[in-house]
JSON list of C-alpha atoms in Angstrom, two decimals:
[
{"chain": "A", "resi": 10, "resn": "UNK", "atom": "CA", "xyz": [121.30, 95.90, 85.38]},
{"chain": "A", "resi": 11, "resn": "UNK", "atom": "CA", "xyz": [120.60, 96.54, 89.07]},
{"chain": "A", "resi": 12, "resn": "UNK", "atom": "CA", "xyz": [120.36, 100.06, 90.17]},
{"chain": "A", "resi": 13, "resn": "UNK", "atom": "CA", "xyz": [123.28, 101.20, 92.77]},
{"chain": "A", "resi": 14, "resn": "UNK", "atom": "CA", "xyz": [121.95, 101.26, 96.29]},
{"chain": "A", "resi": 15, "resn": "UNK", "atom": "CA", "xyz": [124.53, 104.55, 96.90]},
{"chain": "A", "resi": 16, "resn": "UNK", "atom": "CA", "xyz": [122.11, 105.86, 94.43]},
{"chain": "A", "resi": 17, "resn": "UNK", "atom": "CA", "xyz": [119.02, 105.46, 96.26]},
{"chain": "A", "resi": 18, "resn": "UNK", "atom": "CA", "xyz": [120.79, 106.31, 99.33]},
{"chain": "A", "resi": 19, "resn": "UNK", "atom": "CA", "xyz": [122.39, 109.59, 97.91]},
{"chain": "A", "resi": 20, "resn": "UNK", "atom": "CA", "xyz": [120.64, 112.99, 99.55]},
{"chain": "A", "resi": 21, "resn": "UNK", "atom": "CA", "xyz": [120.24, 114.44, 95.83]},
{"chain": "A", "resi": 22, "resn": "UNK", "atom": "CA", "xyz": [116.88, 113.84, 93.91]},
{"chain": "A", "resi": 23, "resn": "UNK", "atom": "CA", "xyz": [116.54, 111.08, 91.16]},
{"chain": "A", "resi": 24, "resn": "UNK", "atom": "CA", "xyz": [114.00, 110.21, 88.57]},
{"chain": "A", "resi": 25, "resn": "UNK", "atom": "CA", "xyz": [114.67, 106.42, 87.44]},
{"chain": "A", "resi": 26, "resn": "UNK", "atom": "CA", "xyz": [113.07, 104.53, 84.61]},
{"chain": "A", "resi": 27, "resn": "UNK", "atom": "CA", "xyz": [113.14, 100.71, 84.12]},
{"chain": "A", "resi": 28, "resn": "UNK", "atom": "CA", "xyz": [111.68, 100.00, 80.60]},
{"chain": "A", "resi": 29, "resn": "UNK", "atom": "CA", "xyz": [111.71, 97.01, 77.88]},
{"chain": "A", "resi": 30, "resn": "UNK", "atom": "CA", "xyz": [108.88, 95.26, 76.13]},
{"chain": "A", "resi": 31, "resn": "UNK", "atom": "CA", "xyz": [106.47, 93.04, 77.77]},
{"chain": "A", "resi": 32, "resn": "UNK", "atom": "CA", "xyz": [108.17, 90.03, 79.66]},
{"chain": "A", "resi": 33, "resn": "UNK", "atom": "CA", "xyz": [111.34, 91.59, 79.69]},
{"chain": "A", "resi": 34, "resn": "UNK", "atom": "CA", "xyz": [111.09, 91.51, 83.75]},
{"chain": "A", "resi": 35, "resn": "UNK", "atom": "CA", "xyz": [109.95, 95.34, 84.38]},
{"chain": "A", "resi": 36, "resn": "UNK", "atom": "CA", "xyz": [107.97, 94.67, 87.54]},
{"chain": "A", "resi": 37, "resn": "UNK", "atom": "CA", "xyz": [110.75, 91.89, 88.66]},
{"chain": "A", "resi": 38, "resn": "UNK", "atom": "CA", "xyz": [113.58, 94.49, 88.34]},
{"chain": "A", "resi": 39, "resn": "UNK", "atom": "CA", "xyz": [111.58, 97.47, 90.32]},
{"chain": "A", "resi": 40, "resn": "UNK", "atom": "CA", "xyz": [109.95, 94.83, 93.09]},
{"chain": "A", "resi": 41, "resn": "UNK", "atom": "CA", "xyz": [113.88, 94.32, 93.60]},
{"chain": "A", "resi": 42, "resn": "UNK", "atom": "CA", "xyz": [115.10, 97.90, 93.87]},
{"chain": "A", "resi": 43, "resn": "UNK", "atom": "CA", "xyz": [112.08, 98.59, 96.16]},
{"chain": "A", "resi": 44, "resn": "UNK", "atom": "CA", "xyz": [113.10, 95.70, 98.33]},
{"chain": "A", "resi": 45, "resn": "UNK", "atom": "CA", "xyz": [116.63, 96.56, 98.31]},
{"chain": "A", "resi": 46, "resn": "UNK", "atom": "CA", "xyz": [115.70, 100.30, 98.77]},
{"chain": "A", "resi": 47, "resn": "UNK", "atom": "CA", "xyz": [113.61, 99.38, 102.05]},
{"chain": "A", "resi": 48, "resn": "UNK", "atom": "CA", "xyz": [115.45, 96.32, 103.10]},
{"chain": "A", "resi": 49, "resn": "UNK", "atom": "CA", "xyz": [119.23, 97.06, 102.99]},
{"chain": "A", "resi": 50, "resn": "UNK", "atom": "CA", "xyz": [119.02, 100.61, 102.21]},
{"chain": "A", "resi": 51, "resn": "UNK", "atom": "CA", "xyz": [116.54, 101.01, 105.36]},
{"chain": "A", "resi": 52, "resn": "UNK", "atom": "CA", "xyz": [114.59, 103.56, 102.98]},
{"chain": "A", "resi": 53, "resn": "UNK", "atom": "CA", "xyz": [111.12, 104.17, 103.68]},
{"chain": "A", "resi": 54, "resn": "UNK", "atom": "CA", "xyz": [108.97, 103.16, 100.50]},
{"chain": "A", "resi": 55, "resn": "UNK", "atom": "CA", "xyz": [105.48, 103.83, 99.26]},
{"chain": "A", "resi": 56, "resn": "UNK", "atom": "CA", "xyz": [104.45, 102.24, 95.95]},
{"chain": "A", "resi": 57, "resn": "UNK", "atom": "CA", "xyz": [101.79, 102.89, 93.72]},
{"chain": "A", "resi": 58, "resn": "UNK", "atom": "CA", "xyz": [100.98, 100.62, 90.64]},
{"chain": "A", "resi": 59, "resn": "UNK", "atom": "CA", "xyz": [98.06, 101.63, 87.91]},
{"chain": "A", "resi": 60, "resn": "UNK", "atom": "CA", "xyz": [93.88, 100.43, 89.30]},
{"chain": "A", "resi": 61, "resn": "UNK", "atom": "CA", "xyz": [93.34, 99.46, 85.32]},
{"chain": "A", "resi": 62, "resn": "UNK", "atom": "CA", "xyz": [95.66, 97.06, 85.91]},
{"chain": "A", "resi": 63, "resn": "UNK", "atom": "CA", "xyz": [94.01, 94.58, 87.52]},
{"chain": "A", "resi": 64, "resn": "UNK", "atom": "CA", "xyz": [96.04, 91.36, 85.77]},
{"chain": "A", "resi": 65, "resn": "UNK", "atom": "CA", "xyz": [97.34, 89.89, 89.20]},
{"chain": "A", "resi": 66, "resn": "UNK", "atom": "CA", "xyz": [94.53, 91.33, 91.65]},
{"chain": "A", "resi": 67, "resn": "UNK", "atom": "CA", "xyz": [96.65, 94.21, 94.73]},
{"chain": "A", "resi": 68, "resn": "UNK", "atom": "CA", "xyz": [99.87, 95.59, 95.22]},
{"chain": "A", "resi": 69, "resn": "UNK", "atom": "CA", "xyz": [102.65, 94.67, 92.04]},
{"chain": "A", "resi": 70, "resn": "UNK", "atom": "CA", "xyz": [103.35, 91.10, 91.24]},
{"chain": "A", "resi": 71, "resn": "UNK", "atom": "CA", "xyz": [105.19, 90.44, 88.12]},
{"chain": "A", "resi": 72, "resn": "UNK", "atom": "CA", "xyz": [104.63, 87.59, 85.83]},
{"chain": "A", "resi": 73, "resn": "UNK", "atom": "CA", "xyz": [107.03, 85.33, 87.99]},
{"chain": "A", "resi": 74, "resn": "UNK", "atom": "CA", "xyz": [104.68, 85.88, 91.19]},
{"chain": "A", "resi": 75, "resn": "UNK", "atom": "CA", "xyz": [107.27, 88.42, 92.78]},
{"chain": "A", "resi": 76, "resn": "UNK", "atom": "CA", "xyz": [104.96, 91.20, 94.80]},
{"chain": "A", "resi": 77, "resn": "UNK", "atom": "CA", "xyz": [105.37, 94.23, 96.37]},
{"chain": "A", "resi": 78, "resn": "UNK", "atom": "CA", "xyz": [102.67, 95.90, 98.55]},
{"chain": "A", "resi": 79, "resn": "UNK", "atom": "CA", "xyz": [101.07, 99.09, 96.62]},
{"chain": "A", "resi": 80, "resn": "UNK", "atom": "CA", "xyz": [98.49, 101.29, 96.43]},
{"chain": "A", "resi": 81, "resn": "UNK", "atom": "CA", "xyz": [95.94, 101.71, 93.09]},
{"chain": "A", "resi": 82, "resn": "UNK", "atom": "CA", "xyz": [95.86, 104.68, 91.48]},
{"chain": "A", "resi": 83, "resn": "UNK", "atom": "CA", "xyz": [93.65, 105.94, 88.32]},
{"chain": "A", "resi": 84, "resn": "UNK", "atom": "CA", "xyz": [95.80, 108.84, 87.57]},
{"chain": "A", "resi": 85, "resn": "UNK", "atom": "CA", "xyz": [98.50, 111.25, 88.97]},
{"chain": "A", "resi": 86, "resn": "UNK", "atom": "CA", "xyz": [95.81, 113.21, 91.53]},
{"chain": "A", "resi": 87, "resn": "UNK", "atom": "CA", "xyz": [95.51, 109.83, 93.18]},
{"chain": "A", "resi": 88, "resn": "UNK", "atom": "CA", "xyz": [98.80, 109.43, 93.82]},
{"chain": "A", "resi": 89, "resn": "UNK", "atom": "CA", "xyz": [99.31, 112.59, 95.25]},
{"chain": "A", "resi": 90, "resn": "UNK", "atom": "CA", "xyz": [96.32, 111.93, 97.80]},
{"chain": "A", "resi": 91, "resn": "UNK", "atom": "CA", "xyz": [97.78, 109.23, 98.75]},
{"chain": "A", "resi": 92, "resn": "UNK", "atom": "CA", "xyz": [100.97, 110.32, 99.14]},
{"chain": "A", "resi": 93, "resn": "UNK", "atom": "CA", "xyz": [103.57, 109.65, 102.43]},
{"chain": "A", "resi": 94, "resn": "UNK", "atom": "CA", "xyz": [105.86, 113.17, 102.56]},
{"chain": "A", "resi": 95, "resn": "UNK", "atom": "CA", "xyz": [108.24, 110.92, 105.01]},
{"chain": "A", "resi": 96, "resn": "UNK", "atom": "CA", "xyz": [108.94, 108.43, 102.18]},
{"chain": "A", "resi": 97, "resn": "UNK", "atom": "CA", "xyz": [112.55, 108.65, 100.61]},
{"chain": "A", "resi": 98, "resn": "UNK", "atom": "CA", "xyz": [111.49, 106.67, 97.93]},
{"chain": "A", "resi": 99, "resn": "UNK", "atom": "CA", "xyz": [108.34, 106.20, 95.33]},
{"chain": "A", "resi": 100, "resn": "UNK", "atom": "CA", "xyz": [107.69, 102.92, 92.96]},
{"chain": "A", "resi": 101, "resn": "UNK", "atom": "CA", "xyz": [105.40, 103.67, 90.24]},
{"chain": "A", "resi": 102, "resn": "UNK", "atom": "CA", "xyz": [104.59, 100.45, 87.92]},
{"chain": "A", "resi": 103, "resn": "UNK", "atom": "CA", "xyz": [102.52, 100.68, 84.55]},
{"chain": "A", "resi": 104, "resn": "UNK", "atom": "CA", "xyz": [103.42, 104.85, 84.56]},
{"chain": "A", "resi": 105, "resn": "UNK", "atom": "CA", "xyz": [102.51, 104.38, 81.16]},
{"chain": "A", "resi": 106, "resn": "UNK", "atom": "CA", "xyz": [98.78, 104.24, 81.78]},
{"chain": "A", "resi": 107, "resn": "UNK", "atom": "CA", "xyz": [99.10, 107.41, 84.37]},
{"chain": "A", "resi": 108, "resn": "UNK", "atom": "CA", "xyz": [98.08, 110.72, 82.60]},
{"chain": "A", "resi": 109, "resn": "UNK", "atom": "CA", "xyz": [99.94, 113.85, 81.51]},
{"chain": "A", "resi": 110, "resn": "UNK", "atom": "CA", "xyz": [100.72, 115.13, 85.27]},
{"chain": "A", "resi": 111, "resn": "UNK", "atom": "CA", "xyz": [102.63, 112.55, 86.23]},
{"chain": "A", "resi": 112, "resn": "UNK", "atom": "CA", "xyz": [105.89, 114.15, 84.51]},
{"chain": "A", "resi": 113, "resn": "UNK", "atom": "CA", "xyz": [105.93, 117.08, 86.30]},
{"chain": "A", "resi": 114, "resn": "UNK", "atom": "CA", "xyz": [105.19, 115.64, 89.18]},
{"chain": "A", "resi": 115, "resn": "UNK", "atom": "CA", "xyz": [108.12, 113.66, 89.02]},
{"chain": "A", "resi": 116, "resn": "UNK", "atom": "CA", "xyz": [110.08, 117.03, 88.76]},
{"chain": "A", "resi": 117, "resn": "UNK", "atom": "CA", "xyz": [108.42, 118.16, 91.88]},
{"chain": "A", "resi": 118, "resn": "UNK", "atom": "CA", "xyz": [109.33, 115.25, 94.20]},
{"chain": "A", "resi": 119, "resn": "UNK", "atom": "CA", "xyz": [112.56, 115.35, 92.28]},
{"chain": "A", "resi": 120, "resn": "UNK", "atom": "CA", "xyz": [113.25, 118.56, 93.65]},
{"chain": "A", "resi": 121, "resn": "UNK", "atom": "CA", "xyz": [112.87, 117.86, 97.40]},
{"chain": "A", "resi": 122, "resn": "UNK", "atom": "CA", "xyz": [115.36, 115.56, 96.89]},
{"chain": "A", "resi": 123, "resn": "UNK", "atom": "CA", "xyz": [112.99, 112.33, 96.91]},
{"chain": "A", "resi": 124, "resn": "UNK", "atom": "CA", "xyz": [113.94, 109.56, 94.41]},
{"chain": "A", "resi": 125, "resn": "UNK", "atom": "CA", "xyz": [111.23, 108.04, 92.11]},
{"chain": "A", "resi": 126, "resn": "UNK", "atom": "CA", "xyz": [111.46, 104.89, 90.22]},
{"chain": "A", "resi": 127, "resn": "UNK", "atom": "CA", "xyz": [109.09, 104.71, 87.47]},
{"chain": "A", "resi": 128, "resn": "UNK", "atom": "CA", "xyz": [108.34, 101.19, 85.55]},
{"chain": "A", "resi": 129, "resn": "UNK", "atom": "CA", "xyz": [106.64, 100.56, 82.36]},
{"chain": "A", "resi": 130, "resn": "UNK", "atom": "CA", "xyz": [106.55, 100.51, 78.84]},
{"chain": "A", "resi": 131, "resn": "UNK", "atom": "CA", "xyz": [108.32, 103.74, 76.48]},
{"chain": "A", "resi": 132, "resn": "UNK", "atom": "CA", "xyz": [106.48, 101.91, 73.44]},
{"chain": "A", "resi": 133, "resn": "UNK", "atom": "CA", "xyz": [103.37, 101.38, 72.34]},
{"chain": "A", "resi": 134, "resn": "UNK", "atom": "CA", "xyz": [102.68, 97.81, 69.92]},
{"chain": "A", "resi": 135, "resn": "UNK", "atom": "CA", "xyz": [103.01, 99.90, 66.80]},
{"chain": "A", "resi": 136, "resn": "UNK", "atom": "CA", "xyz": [106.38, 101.22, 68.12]},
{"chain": "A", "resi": 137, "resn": "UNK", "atom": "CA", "xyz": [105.27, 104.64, 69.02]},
{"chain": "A", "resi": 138, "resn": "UNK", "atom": "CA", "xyz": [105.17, 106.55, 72.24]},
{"chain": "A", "resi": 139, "resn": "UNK", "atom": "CA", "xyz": [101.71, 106.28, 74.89]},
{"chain": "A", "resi": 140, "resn": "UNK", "atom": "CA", "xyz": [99.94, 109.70, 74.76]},
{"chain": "A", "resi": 141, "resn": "UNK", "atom": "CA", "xyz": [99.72, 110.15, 78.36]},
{"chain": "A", "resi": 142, "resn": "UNK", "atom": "CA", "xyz": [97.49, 113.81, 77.58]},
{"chain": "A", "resi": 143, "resn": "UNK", "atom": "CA", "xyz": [97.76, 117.56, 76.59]},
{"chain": "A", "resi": 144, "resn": "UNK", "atom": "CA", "xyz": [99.22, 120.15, 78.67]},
{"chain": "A", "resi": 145, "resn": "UNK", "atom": "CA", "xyz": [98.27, 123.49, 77.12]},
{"chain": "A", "resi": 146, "resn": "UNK", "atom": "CA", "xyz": [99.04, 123.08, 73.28]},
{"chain": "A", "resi": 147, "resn": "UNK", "atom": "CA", "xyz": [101.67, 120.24, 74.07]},
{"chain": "A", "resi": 148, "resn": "UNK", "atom": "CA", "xyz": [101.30, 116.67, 73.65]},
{"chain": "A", "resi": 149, "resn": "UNK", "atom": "CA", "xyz": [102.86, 114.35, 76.66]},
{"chain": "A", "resi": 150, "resn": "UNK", "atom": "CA", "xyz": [104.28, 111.20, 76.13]},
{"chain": "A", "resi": 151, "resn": "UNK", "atom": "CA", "xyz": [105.96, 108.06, 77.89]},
{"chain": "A", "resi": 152, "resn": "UNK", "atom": "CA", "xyz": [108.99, 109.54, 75.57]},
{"chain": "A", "resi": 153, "resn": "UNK", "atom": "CA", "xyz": [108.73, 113.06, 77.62]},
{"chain": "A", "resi": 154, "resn": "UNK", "atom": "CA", "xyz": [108.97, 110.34, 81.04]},
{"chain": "A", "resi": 155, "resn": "UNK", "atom": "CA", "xyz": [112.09, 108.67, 79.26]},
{"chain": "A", "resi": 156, "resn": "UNK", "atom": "CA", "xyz": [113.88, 112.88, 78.85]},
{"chain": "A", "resi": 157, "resn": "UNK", "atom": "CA", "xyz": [113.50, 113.85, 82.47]},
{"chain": "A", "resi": 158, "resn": "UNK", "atom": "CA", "xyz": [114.73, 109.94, 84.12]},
{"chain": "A", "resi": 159, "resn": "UNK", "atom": "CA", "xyz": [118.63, 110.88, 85.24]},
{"chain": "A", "resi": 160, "resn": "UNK", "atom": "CA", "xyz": [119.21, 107.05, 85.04]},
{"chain": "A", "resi": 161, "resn": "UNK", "atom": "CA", "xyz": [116.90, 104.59, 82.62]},
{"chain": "A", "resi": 162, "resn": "UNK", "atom": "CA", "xyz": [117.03, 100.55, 82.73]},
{"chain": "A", "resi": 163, "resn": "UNK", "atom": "CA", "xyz": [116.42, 98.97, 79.52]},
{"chain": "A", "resi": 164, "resn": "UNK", "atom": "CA", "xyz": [115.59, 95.22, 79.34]},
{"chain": "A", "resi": 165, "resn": "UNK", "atom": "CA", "xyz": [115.68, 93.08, 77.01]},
{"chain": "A", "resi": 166, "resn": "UNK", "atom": "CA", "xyz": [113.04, 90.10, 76.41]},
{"chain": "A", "resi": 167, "resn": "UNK", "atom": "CA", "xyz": [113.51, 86.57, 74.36]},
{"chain": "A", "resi": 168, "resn": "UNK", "atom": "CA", "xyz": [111.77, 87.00, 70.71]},
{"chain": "A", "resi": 169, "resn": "UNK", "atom": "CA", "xyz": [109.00, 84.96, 70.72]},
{"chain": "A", "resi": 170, "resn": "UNK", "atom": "CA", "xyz": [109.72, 83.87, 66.90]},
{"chain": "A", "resi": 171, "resn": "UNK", "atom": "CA", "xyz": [113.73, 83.77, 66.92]},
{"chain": "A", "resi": 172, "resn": "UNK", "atom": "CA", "xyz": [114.55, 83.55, 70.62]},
{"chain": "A", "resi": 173, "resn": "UNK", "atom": "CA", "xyz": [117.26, 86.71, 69.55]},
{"chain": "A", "resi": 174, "resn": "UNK", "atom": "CA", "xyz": [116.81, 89.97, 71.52]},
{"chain": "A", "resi": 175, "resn": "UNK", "atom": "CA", "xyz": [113.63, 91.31, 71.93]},
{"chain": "A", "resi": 176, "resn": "UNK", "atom": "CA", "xyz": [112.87, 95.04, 71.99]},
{"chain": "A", "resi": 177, "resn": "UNK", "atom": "CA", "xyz": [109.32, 95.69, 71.23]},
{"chain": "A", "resi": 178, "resn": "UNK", "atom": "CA", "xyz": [105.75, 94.34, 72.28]},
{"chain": "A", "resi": 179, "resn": "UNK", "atom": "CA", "xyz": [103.51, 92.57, 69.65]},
{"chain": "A", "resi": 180, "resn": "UNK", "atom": "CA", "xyz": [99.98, 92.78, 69.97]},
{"chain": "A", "resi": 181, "resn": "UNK", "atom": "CA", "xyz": [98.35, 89.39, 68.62]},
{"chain": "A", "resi": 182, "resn": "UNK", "atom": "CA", "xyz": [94.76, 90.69, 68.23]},
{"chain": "A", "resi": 183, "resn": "UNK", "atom": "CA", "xyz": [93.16, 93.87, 66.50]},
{"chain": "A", "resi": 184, "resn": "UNK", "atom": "CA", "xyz": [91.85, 97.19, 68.13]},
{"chain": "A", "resi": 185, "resn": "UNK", "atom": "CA", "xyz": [92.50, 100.17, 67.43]},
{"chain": "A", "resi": 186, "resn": "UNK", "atom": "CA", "xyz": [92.67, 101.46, 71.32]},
{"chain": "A", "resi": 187, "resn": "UNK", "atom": "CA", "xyz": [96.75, 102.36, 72.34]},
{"chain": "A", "resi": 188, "resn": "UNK", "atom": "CA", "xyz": [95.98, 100.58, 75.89]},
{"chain": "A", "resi": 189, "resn": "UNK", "atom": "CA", "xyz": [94.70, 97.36, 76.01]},
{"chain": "A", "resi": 190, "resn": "UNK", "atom": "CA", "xyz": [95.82, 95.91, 79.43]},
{"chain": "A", "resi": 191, "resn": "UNK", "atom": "CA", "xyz": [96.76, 92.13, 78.67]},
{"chain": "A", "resi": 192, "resn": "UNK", "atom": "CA", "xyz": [99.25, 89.67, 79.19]},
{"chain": "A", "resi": 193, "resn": "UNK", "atom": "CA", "xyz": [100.88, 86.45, 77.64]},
{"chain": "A", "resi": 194, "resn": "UNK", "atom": "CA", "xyz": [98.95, 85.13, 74.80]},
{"chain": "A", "resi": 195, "resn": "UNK", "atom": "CA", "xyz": [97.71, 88.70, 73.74]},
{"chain": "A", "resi": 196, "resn": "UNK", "atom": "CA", "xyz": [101.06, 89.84, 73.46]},
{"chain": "A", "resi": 197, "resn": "UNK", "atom": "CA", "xyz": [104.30, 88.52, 72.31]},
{"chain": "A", "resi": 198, "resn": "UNK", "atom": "CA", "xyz": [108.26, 90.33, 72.53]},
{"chain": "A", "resi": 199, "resn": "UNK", "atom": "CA", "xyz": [109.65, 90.25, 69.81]},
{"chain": "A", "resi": 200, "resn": "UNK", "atom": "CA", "xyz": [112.76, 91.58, 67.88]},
{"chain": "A", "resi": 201, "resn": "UNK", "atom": "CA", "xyz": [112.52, 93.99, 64.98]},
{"chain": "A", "resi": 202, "resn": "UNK", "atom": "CA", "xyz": [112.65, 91.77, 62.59]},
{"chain": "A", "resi": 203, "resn": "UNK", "atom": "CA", "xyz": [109.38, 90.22, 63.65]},
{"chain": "A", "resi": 204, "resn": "UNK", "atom": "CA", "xyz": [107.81, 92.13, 64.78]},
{"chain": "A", "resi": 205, "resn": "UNK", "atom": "CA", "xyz": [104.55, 93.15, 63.19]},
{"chain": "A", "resi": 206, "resn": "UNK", "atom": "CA", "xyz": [101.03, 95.16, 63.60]},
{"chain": "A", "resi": 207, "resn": "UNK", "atom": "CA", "xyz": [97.43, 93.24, 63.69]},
{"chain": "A", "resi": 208, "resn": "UNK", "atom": "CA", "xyz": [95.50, 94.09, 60.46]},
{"chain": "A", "resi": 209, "resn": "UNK", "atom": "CA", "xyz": [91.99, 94.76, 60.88]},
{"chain": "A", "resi": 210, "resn": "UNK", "atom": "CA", "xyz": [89.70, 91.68, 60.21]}
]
């Protein structure tokens, strides 16, 4: 799926959200939209991608070498320092990694009518939401992201063990940490039949 261009055009503000497992083609899918955005939408676009991420070196490239120029952020202040009020639209890749601000944030540019395409994973190798931090006595997570998006993308990868549809990320070593930046050969998609979680040595 390919978000509508009359979309990102539209004068109304829009919080989007392109998810799947690992190699499901998250950072293919928004490098797109931000191209189409800027190329045949004529859109101005800033993009901001995660500074632990550090995988393919600046800007977001996805596994397939794709890239789109973007700035590295450690959390949501960042972004906001770095921020360009005259851009219509904002790329954020790995927004699972960004911290408990970056929600209502989201709501904030939402509501001068800028439109925000966030990228990354809902789920964490064990199946559960990232806890992105506390705001007062609440807990925020990537599944408080996935209830504000007005439109979400979700991919689908090739099972590593069945080739069937893949919907979740296995992690093929232990640690107990929930973010452990890695890529192909630390982590497998898989379905839910085979999926699994690494058992402590």
């Amino acid at each position: 799926m390919t978000l509508d261009l009359r979309l990102l055009r539209s004068k109304e503000g829009l919080v989007f959200l392109i998810h799947g497992p690992m190699f499901s083609g998250k950072s293919e899918e928004l490098i797109h939209t931000l191209n189409m955005a800027q190329g045949y939408g004529g859109l101005k676009v800033q993009a901001f991608k995660q500074a632990i991420d550090q995988r393919y070196g600046n800007g977001i490239r996805s596994h397939k070498g794709l890239f789109f120029p973007a700035s590295d952020a450690n959390n949501t202040n960042e972004i906001k320092s770095m921020l360009d009020p005259d851009a219509q639209v904002y790329g954020i890749s790995e927004m699972e990694f960004f911290d408990q601000d970056l929600r209502q944030f989201c709501l904030d540019l939402r509501k001068q009518g800028k439109k925000i395409i966030l990228e990354g994973l809902v789920l964490d190798y064990r199946i559960k939401p990232f806890i992105m931090g506390q705001m007062g006595e609440e807990t925020i997570t990537t599944l408080d992201i996935y209830a504000i998006s007005d439109y979400d993308i979700r991919l689908t990868a090739a099972c590593v063990d069945c080739n069937g549809p893949a919907h979740f990320t296995r992690r093929n070593f232990y640690s107990e940490k929930q973010v452990e930046v890695g890529g192909a050969g630390l982590y497998s998609a898989t379905c839910i039949d085979h999926h699994s979680i690494p058992r402590k040595p």
